[in-house]
Short mmCIF file of C-alpha atoms in Angstrom, two decimals:
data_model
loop_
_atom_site.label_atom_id
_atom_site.label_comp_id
_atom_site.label_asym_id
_atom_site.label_seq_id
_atom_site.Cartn_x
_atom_site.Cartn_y
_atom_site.Cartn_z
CA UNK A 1 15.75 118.25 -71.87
CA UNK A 2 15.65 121.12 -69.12
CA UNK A 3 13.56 123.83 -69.09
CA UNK A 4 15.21 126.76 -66.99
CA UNK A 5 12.00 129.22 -65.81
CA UNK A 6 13.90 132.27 -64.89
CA UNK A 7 12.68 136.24 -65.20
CA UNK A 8 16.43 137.53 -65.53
CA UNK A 9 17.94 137.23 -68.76
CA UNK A 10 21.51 137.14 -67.45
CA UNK A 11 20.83 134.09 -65.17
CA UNK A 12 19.14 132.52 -67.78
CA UNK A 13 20.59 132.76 -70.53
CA UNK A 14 24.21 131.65 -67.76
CA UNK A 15 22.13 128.46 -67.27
CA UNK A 16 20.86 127.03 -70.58
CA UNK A 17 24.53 128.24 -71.98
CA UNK A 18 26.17 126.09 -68.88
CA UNK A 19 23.83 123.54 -69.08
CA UNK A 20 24.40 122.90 -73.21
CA UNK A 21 28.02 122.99 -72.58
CA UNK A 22 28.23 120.31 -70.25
CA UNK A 23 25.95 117.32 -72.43
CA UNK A 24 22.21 118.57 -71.49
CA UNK A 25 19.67 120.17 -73.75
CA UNK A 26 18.38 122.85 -72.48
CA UNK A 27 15.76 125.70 -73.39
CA UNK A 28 15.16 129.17 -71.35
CA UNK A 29 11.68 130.43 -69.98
CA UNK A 30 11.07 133.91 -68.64
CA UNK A 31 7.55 133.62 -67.31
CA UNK A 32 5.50 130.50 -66.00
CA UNK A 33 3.21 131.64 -68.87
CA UNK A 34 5.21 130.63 -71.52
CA UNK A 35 6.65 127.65 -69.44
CA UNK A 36 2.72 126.48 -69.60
CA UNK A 37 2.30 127.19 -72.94
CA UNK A 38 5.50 124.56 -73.96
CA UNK A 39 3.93 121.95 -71.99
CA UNK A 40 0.51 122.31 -73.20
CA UNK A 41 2.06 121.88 -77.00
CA UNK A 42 3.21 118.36 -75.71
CA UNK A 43 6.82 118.86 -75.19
CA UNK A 44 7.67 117.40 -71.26
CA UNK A 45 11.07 118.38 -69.87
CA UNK A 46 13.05 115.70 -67.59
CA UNK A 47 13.39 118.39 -64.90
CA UNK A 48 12.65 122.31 -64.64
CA UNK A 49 14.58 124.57 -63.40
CA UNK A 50 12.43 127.24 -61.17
CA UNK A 51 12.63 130.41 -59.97
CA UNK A 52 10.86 131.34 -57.15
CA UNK A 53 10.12 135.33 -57.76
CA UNK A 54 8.91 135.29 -61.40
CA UNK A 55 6.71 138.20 -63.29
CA UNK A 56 2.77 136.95 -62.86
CA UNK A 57 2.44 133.43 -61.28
CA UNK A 58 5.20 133.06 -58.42
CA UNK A 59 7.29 129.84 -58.69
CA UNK A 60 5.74 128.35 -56.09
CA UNK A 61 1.93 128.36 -57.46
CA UNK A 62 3.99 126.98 -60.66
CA UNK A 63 5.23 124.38 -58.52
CA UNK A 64 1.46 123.10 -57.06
CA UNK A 65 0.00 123.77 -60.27
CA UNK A 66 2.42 121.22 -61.49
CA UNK A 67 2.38 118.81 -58.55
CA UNK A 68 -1.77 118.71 -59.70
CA UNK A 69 -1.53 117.83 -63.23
CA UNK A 70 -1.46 113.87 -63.53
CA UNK A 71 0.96 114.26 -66.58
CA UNK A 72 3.50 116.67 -64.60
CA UNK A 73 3.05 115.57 -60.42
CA UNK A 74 6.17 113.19 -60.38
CA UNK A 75 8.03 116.09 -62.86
CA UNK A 76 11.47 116.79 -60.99
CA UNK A 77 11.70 120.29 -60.13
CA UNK A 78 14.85 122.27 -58.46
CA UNK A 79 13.61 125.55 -56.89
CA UNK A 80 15.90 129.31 -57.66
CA UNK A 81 15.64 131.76 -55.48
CA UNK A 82 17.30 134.29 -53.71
CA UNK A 83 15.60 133.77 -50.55
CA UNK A 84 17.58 132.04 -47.71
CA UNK A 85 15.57 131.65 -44.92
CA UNK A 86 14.76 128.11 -43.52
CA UNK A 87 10.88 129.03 -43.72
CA UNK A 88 11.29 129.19 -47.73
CA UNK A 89 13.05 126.46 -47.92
CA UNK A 90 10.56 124.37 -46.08
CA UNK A 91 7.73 125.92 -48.16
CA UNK A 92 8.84 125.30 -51.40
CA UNK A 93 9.96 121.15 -50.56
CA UNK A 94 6.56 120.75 -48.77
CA UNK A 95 4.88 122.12 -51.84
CA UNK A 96 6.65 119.53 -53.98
CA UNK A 97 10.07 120.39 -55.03
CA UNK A 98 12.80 117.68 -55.32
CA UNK A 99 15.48 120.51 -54.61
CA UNK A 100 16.31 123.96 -53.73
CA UNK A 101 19.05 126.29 -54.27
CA UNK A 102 20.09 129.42 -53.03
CA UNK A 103 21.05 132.36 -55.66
CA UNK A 104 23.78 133.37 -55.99
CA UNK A 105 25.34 129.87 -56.91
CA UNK A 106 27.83 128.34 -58.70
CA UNK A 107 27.35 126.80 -62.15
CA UNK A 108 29.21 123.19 -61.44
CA UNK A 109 26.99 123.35 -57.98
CA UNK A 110 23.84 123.16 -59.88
CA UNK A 111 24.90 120.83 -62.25
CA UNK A 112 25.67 118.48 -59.56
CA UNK A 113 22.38 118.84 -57.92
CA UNK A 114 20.36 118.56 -61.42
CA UNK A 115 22.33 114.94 -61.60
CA UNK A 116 21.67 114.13 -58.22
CA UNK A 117 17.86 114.08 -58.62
CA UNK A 118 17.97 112.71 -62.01
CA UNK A 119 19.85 109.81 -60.76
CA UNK A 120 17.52 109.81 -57.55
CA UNK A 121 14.55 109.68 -60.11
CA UNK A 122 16.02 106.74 -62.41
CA UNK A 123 16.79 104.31 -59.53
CA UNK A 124 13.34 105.01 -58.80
CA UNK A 125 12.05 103.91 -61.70
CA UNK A 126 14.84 101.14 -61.80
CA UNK A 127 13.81 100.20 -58.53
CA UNK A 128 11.80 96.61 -59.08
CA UNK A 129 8.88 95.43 -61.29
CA UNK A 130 7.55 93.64 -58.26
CA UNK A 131 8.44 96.12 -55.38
CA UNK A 132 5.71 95.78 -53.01
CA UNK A 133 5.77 96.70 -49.36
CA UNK A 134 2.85 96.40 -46.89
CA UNK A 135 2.86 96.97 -43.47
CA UNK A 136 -0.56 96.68 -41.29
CA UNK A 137 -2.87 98.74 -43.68
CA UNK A 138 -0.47 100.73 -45.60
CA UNK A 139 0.78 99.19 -48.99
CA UNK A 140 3.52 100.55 -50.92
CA UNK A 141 3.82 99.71 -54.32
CA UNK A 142 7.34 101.04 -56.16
CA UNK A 143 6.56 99.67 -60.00
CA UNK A 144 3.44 101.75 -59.83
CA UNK A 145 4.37 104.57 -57.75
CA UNK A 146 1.44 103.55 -55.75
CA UNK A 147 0.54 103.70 -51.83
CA UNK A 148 -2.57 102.76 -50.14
CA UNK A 149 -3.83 102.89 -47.01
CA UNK A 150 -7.30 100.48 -46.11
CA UNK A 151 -7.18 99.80 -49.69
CA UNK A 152 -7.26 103.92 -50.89
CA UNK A 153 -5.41 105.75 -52.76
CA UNK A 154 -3.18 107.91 -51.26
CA UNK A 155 -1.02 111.02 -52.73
CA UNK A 156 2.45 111.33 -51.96
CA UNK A 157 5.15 113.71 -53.23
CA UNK A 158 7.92 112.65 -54.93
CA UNK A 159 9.94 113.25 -51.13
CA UNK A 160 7.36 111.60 -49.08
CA UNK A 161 6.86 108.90 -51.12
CA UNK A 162 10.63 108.10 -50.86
CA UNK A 163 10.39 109.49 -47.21
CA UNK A 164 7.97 106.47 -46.88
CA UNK A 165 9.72 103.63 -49.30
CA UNK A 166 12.85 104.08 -46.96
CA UNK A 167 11.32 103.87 -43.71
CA UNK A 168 9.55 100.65 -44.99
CA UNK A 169 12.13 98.75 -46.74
CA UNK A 170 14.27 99.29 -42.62
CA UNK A 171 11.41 98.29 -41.12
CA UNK A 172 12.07 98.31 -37.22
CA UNK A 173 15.34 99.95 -38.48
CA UNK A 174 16.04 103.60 -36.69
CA UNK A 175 16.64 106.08 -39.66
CA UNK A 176 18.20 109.27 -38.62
CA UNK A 177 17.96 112.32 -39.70
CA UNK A 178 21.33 112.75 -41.11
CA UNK A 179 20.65 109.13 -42.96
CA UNK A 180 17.35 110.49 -44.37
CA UNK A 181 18.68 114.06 -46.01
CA UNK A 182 21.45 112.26 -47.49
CA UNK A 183 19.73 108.85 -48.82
CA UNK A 184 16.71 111.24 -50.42
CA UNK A 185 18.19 114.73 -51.26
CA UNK A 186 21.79 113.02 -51.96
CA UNK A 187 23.55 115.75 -49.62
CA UNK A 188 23.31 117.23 -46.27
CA UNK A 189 21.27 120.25 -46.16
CA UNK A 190 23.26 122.05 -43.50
CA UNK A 191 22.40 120.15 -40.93
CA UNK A 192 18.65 121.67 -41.43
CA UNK A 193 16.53 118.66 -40.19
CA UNK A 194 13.94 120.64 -39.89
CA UNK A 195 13.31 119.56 -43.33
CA UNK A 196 12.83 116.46 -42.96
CA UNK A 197 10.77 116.88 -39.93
CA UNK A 198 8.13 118.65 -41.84
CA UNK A 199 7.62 115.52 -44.72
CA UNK A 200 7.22 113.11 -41.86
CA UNK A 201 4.49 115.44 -40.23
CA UNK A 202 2.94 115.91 -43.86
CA UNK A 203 3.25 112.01 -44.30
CA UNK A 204 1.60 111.20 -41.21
CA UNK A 205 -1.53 113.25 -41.76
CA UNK A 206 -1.99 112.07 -45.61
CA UNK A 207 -1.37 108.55 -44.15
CA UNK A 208 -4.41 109.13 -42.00
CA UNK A 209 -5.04 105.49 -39.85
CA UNK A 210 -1.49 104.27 -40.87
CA UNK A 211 0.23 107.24 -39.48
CA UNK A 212 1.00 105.96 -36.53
CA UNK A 213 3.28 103.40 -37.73
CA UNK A 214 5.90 106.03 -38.55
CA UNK A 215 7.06 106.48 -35.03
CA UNK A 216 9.65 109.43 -33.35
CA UNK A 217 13.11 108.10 -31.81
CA UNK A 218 13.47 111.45 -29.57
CA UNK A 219 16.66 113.09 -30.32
CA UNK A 220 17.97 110.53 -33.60
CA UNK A 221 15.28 110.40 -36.27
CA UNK A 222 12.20 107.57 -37.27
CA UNK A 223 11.09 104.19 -38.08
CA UNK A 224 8.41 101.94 -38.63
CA UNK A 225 7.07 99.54 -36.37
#
């Protein structure tokens, strides 16, 4: 199921209609009000669909106020919007979101990113009972969706957290940048690595003492040492 949260009717309605045709169930939201009030009554999408400029609550409080929740901070979550501006971008995936795209857009575009990050999310949870990576004081655990640093819990985003997994599974390994946007988000945004930039900044500081194991290749991308 995929819940589309979108204020214009046209768009909407475009979406769920699309979205129906091609195998997916699919149900329309015009407010984050009623969005709330669907998953308060029990009834979890797989992914939302979310518009950034909504009536009331803006799509990205939605998106934190989701990110929060225990029951809905690993829900995937593709951003709508008609902004365009790398700033936005960078806001909304360092406030959580798996993906964003850029209204206008074509139908058979979104489609293919909504399977992208389904598929991303299932080989996550495919990804190994026993999946356990530590490196000095950082642990990474992938059956539990855990990571700790000096034994404590730490709380990742969906991104850093596979930000993290990667860099850890090549350890010593350069990663660039290119690499990175393509192995996580499943396409190239545009060459903007200025997204993934701002995860491994956000990463470091949440890692606290085992930031500096993520170190900077100047001019190609990261790894861990």
């Amino acid at each position: 199921m995929i819940y589309c949260v979108e204020d214009d009717s046209g768009i909407r309605e475009l979406v769920v209609y699309s979205l129906e045709n091609t195998g997916f169930k699919a149900i329309g939201f015009e407010s984050g009000k009623q969005f709330f009030e669907e998953l308060e009554a029990g009834r979890q999408p797989d992914l939302v669909l979310l518009d950034i400029m909504l009536p009331g609550e803006d799509g990205i409080s939605i998106l934190k106020r989701l990110r929060k929740e225990p029951k809905t901070k690993k829900l995937p979550v593709i951003l709508l919007t008609a902004k365009d501006t790398e700033f936005d971008k960078v806001v909304g995936l360092d406030s959580g979101a798996d993906d964003y795209v850029t209204k206008p857009f074509g139908i058979m575009e979104l489609i293919s990113r909504i399977k992208a990050v389904l598929r991303r999310v299932d080989a996550l949870k495919d990804s190994g009972a026993d999946s356990e990576y530590r490196i000095e004081n950082v642990v990474l655990n992938t059956a539990k969706h855990t990571v700790e640093v000096d034994e404590k819990p730490v709380v990742l985003t969906l991104k850093e957290f596979e930000v993290l997994r990667l860099l850890m599974q090549n350890q010593g390994a350069v990663m660039t940048r290119d690499v990175l946007l393509e192995r996580i988000w499943g396409y190239d945004f545009d060459g903007e690595t200025r997204t993934i930039d701002v995860h491994i900044r956000t990463l470091r500081q949440k890692l606290g003492s085992g930031g500096h194991l993520i170190k900077t290749v100047r001019g190609v991308g990261y790894r861990i040492e």
